[in-house]
Coordinates of C-alpha atoms in Angstrom, one line a residue:
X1 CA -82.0 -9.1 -0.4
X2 CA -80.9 -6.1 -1.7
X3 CA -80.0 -2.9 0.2
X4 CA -81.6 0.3 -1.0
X5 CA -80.7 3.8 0.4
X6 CA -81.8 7.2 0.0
X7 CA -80.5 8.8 -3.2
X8 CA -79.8 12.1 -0.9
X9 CA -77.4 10.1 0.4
X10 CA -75.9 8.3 -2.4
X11 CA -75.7 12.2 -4.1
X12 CA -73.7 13.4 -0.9
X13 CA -71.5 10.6 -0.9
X14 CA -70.7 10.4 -4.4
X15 CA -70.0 14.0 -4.4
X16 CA -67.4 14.1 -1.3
X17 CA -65.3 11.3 -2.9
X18 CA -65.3 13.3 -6.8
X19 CA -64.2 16.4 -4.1
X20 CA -61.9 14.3 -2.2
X21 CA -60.3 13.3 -6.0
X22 CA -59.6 17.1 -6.7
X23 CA -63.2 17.9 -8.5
X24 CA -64.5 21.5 -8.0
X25 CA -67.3 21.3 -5.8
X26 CA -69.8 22.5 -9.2
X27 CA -68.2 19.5 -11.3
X28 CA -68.8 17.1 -8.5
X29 CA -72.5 17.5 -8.0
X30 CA -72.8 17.0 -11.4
X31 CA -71.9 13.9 -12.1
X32 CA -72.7 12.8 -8.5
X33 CA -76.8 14.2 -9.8
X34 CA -76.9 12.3 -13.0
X35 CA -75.0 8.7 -11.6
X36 CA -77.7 9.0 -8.9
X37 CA -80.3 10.2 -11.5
X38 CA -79.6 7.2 -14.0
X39 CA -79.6 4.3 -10.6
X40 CA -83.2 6.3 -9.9
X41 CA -84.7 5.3 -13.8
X42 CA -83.1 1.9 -13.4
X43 CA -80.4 2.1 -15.6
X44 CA -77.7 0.4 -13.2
X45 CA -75.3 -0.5 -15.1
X46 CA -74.5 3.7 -15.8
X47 CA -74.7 5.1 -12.4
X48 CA -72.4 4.7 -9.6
X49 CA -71.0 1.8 -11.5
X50 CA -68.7 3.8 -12.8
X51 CA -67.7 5.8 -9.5
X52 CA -64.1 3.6 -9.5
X53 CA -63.2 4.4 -12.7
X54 CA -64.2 8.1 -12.5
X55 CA -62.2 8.6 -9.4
X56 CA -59.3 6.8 -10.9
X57 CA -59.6 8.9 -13.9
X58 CA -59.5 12.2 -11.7
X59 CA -56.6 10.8 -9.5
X60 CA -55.0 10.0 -12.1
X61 CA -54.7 13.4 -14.1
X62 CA -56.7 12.0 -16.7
X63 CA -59.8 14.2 -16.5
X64 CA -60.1 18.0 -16.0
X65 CA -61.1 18.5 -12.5
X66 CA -63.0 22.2 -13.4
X67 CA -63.8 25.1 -15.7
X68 CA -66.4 25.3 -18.3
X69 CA -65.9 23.6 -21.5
X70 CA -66.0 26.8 -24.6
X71 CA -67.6 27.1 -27.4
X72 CA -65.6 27.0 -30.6
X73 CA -68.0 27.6 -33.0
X74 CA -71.2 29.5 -32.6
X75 CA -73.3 29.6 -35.6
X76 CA -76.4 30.4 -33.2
X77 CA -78.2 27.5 -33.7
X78 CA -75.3 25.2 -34.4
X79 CA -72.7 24.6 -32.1
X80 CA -69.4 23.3 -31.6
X81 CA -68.4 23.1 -28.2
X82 CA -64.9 21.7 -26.4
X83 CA -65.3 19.6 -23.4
X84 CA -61.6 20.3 -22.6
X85 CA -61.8 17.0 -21.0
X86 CA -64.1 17.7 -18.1
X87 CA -66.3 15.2 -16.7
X88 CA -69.2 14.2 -19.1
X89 CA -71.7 14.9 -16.6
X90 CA -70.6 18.2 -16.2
X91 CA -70.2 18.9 -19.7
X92 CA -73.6 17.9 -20.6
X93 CA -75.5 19.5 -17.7
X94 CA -73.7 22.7 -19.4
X95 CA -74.2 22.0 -22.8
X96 CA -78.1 21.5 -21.7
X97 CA -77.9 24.9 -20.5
X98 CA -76.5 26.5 -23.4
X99 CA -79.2 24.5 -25.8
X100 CA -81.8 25.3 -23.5
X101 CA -81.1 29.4 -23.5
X102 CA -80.6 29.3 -27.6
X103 CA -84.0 27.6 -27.9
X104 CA -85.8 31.0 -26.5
X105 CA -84.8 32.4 -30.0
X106 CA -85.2 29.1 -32.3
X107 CA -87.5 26.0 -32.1
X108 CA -84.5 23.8 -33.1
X109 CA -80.6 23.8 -31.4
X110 CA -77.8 21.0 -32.0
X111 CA -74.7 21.3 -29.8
X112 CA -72.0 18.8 -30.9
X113 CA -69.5 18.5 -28.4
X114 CA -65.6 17.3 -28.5
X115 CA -63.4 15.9 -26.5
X116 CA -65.5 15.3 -23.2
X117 CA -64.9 12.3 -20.8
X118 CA -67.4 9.7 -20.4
X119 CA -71.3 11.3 -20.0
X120 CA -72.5 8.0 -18.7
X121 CA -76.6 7.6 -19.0
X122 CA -78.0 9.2 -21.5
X123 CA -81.2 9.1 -20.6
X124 CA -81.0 11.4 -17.7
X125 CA -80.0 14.0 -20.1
X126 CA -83.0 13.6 -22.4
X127 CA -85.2 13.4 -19.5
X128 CA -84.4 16.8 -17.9
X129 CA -84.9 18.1 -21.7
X130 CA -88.2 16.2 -22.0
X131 CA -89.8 17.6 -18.9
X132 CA -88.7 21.0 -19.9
X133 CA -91.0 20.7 -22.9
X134 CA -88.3 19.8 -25.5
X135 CA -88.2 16.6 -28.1
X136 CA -84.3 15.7 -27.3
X137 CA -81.8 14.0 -29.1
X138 CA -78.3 12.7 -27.5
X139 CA -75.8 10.6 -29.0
X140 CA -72.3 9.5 -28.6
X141 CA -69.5 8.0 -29.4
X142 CA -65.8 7.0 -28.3
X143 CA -63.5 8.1 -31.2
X144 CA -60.7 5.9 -29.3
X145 CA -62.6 3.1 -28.7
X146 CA -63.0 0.1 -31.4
X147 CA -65.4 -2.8 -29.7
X148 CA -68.1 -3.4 -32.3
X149 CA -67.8 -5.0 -35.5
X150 CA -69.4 -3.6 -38.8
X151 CA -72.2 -6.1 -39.8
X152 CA -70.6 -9.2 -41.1
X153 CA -66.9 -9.0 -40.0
X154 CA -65.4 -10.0 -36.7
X155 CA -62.9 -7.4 -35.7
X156 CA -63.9 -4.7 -33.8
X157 CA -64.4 -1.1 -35.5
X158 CA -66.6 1.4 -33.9
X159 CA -68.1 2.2 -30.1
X160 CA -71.2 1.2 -28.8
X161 CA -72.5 4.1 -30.1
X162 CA -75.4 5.1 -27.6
X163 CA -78.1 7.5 -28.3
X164 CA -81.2 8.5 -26.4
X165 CA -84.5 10.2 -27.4
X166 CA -87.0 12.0 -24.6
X167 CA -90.1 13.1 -26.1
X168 CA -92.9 15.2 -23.6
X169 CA -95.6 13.1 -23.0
X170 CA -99.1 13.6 -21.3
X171 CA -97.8 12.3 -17.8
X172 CA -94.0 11.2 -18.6
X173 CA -91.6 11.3 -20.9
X174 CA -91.5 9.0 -23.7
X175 CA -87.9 7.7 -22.9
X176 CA -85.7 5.8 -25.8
X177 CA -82.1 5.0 -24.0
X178 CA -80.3 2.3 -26.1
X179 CA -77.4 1.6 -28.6
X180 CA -76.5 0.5 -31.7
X181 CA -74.3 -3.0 -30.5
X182 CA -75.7 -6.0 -29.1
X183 CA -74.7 -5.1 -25.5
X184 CA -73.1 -2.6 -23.8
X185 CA -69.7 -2.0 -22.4
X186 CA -70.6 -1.7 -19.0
X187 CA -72.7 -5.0 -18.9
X188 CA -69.9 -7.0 -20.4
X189 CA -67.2 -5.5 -17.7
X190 CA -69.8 -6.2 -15.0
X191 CA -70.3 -10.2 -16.2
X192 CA -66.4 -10.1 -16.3
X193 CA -66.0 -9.2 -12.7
X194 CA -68.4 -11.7 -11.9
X195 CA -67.1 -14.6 -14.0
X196 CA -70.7 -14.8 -15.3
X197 CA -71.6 -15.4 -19.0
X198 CA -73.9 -12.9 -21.3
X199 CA -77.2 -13.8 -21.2
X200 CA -77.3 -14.1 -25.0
X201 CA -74.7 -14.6 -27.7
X202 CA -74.1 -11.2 -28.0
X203 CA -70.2 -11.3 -29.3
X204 CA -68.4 -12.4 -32.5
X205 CA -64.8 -14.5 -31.6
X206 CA -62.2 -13.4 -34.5
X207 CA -62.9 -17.0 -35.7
X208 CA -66.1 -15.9 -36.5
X209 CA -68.4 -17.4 -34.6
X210 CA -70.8 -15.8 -32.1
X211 CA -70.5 -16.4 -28.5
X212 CA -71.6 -15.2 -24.6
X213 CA -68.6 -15.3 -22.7
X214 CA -66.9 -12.1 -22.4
X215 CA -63.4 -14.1 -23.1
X216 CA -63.5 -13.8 -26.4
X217 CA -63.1 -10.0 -26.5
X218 CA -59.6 -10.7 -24.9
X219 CA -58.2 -13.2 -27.4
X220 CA -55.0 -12.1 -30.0
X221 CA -56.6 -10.6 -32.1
X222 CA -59.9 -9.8 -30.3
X223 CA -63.1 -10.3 -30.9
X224 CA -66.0 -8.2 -30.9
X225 CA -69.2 -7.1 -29.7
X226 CA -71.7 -8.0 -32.6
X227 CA -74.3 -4.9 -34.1
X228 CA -78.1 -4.9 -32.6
X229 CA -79.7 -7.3 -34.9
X230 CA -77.4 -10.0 -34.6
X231 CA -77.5 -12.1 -37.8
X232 CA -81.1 -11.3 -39.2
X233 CA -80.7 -7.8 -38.6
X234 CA -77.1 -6.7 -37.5
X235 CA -77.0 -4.2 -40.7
X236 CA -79.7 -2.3 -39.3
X237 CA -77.6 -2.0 -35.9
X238 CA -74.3 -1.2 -37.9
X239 CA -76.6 1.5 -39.9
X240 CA -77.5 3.1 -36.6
X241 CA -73.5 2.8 -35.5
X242 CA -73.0 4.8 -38.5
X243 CA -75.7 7.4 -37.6
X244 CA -73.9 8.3 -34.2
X245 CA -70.5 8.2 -35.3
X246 CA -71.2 10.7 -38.0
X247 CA -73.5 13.0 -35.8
X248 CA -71.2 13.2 -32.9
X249 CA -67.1 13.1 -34.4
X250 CA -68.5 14.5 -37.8
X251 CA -70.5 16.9 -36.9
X252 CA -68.0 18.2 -33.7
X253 CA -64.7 17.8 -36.4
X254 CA -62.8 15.3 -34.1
X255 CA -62.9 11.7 -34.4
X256 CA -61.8 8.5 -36.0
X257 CA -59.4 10.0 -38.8
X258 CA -57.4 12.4 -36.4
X259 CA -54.1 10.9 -35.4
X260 CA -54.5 11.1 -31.7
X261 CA -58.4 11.6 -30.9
X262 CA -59.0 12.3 -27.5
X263 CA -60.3 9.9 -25.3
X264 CA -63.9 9.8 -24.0
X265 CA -66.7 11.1 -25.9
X266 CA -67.8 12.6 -29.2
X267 CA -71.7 14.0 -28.2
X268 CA -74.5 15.5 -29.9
X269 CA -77.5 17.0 -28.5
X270 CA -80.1 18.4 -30.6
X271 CA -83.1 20.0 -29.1
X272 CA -86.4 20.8 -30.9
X273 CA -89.5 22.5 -29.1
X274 CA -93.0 21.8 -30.5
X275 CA -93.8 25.3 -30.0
X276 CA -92.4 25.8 -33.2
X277 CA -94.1 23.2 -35.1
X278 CA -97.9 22.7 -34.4
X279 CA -97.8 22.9 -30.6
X280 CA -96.5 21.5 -27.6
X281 CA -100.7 20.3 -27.4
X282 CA -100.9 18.6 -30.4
X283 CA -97.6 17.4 -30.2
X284 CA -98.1 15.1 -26.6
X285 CA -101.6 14.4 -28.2
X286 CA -100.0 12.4 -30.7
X287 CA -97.2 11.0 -28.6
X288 CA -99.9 10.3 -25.4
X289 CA -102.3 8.3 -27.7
X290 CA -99.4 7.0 -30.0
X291 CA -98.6 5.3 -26.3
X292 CA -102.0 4.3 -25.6
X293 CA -102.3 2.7 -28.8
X294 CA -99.1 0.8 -28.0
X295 CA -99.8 0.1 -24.7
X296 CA -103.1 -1.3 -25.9
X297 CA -101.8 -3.9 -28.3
X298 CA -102.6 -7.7 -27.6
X299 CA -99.5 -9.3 -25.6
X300 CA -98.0 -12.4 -26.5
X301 CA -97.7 -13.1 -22.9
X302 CA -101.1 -11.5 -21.1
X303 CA -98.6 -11.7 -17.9
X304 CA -96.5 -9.2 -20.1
X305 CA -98.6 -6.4 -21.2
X306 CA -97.1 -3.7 -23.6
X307 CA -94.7 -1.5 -22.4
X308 CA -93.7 2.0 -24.0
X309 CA -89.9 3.5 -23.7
X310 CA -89.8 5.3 -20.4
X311 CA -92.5 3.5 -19.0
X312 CA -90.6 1.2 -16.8
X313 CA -88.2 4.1 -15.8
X314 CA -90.9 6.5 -14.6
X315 CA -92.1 3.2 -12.4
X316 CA -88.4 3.1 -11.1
X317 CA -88.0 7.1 -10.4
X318 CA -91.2 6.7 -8.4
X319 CA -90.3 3.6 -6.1
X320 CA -87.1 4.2 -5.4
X321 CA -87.7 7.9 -5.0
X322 CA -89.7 6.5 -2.3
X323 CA -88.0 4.1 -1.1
X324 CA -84.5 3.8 -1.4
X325 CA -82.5 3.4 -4.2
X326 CA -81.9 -0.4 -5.1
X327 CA -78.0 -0.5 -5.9
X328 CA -76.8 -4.1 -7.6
X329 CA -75.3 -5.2 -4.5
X330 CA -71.8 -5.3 -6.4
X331 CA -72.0 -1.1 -6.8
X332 CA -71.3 -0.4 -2.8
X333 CA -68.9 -3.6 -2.4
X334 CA -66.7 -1.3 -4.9
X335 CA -67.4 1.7 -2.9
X336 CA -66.5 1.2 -0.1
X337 CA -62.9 0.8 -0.2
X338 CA -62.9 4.0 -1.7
X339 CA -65.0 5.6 0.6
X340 CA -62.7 4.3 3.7
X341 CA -59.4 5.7 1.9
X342 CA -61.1 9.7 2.2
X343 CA -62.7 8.8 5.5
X344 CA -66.2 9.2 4.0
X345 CA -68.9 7.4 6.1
X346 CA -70.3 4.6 4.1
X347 CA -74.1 5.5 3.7
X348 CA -76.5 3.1 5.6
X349 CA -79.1 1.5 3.9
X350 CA -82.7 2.5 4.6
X351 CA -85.1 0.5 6.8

């Protein structure tokens, strides 16, 4: 059975190891809120998954461990902002804040940031927009990163290129969290570890032909991760690839054409409030009966009924708000050597 624990404590002991690792006690609640945050919706593969590699990443030198990241270009409602390699949670819990304060004065902000480290979930960040009354708009990419392959080829080009919509609803957000590849990153590394196959074939070998076993990325030369769509409709997941790279390196001025981009992420966040449209009313009118209609559809599967984006991550905040956090049972195995090494008490599960 799986162990679930209270997501106080998972936040206090995720933010004494960033501490531990030479993160200033601001930075580290951060990213310890929004890795807890993103377990609480469900998304586990971009919570404290990725606790190992960001405190190898702040051992290492390899991430700012505080200050602010600055703005570079303030056109008031457009932004360019330098992440000055500080944790991606940080970075976008500020960026929030800035967006947030420029939308007293305008019902529609973009922020694109450079040259932040890894911002994990998006969702969460669309979320805390979305219950603040704003339709919000986050993307990223990974300038240095090349693991998906334009529709039709088999090398790998582009990032994953995530991007997350929250939209105010009548009881929760609307919540979009997905990407323009096949499969995520994170998945793949975790079926690597665990010497398990993807559950579809979501790669391309550089022979050209797809596969499901996370090998093939590894071969000389590599192989890729294929577009969403796969064969029938891979060029509308390469299209969407395109979107994110352009919004986040074009739009910030720092990407795929500089000779040494910086690692991480390349972010956009864009928020719009309905208050200056037709109304923050009419607006979750149309999104709460938009839903209803959706949710009212014949299923294939009457065991299955309709679900809306953000539905099953409400459900998730709810329970496990409740009742403990359900961690894949891999998460605190990786944990808790870490947690041993600073002398941090390894938090007990929950009853």
């Amino acid at each position: 059975m799986t162990d679930r624990y209270a997501a106080q404590d998972l936040t206090t002991t995720a933010k004494a190891l960033f501490e531990k690792a030479g993160a200033a006690a601001p930075v580290a609640q951060a990213m310890a809120d929004i890795l807890v945050e993103a377990d609480l919706l469900g998304y586990g593969t971009h919570g404290l998954q990725f606790v190992p590699a960001y405190l190898a990443a702040l051992e290492g030198g390899k991430t700012t461990t505080s200050g602010e990241p600055e703005i570079i270009i303030d056109n008031g409602a457009a932004l360019v902002l330098d992440g000055k390699g500080l944790p991606g949670q940080w970075v976008m819990v500020r960026a929030l804040d800035l967006a947030i304060a420029r939308a007293k004065d305008t019902p529609m902000v973009g922020v694109a940031i450079r040259n932040s480290a890894n911002i994990s979930c998006l969702a969460t960040y669309a979320r805390r927009a979305a219950l603040k009354g704003y339709f919000a708009i986050v993307a990223a990419s990974a300038p240095t990163t090349k693991a998906v392959a334009p529709f039709g080829g088999a090398s790998p080009v582009i990032g994953t290129n995530p991007f997350a919509v929250g939209m105010p609803g009548r009881d929760y957000p609307i919540l979009i969290d997905t990407s323009a590849a096949a499969v995520t990153n994170r998945a793949i590394e975790r079926a690597q570890r665990l010497g398990e196959k993807l559950p579809f074939p979501a790669l391309v070998g550089a022979d050209g032909k797809v596969s499901d076993d996370p090998a093939v990325l590894k071969t000389d030369p590599p192989g890729a991760i294929r577009p969403a769509g796969g064969d029938e409709a891979g060029h509308k997941g390469f299209a969407l690839g395109l979107l994110v790279e352009a919004l986040t390196s074009g739009l910030a001025g720092l990407g795929r054409s500089s000779d040494k981009p910086p690692a991480g992420n390349a972010v956009y966040l864009q928020l719009i409030d309905p208050r200056g449209f037709a109304g923050t009313d009419a607006f979750t009118q149309e999104t709460g009966v938009l839903a209803s209609l959706c949710r009212a559809a014949t299923p294939c599967d009457p065991a299955n009924p309709v679900r809306v984006p953000g539905d099953r991550a409400a459900a998730a905040f709810a329970t496990q708000s409740a009742q403990g956090v359900a961690l894949h049972p891999e998460i605190m195995d990786r944990m808790r050597p870490l947690l041993e090494k600073y002398g941090i008490p390894v938090p007990a599960p929950v009853a």
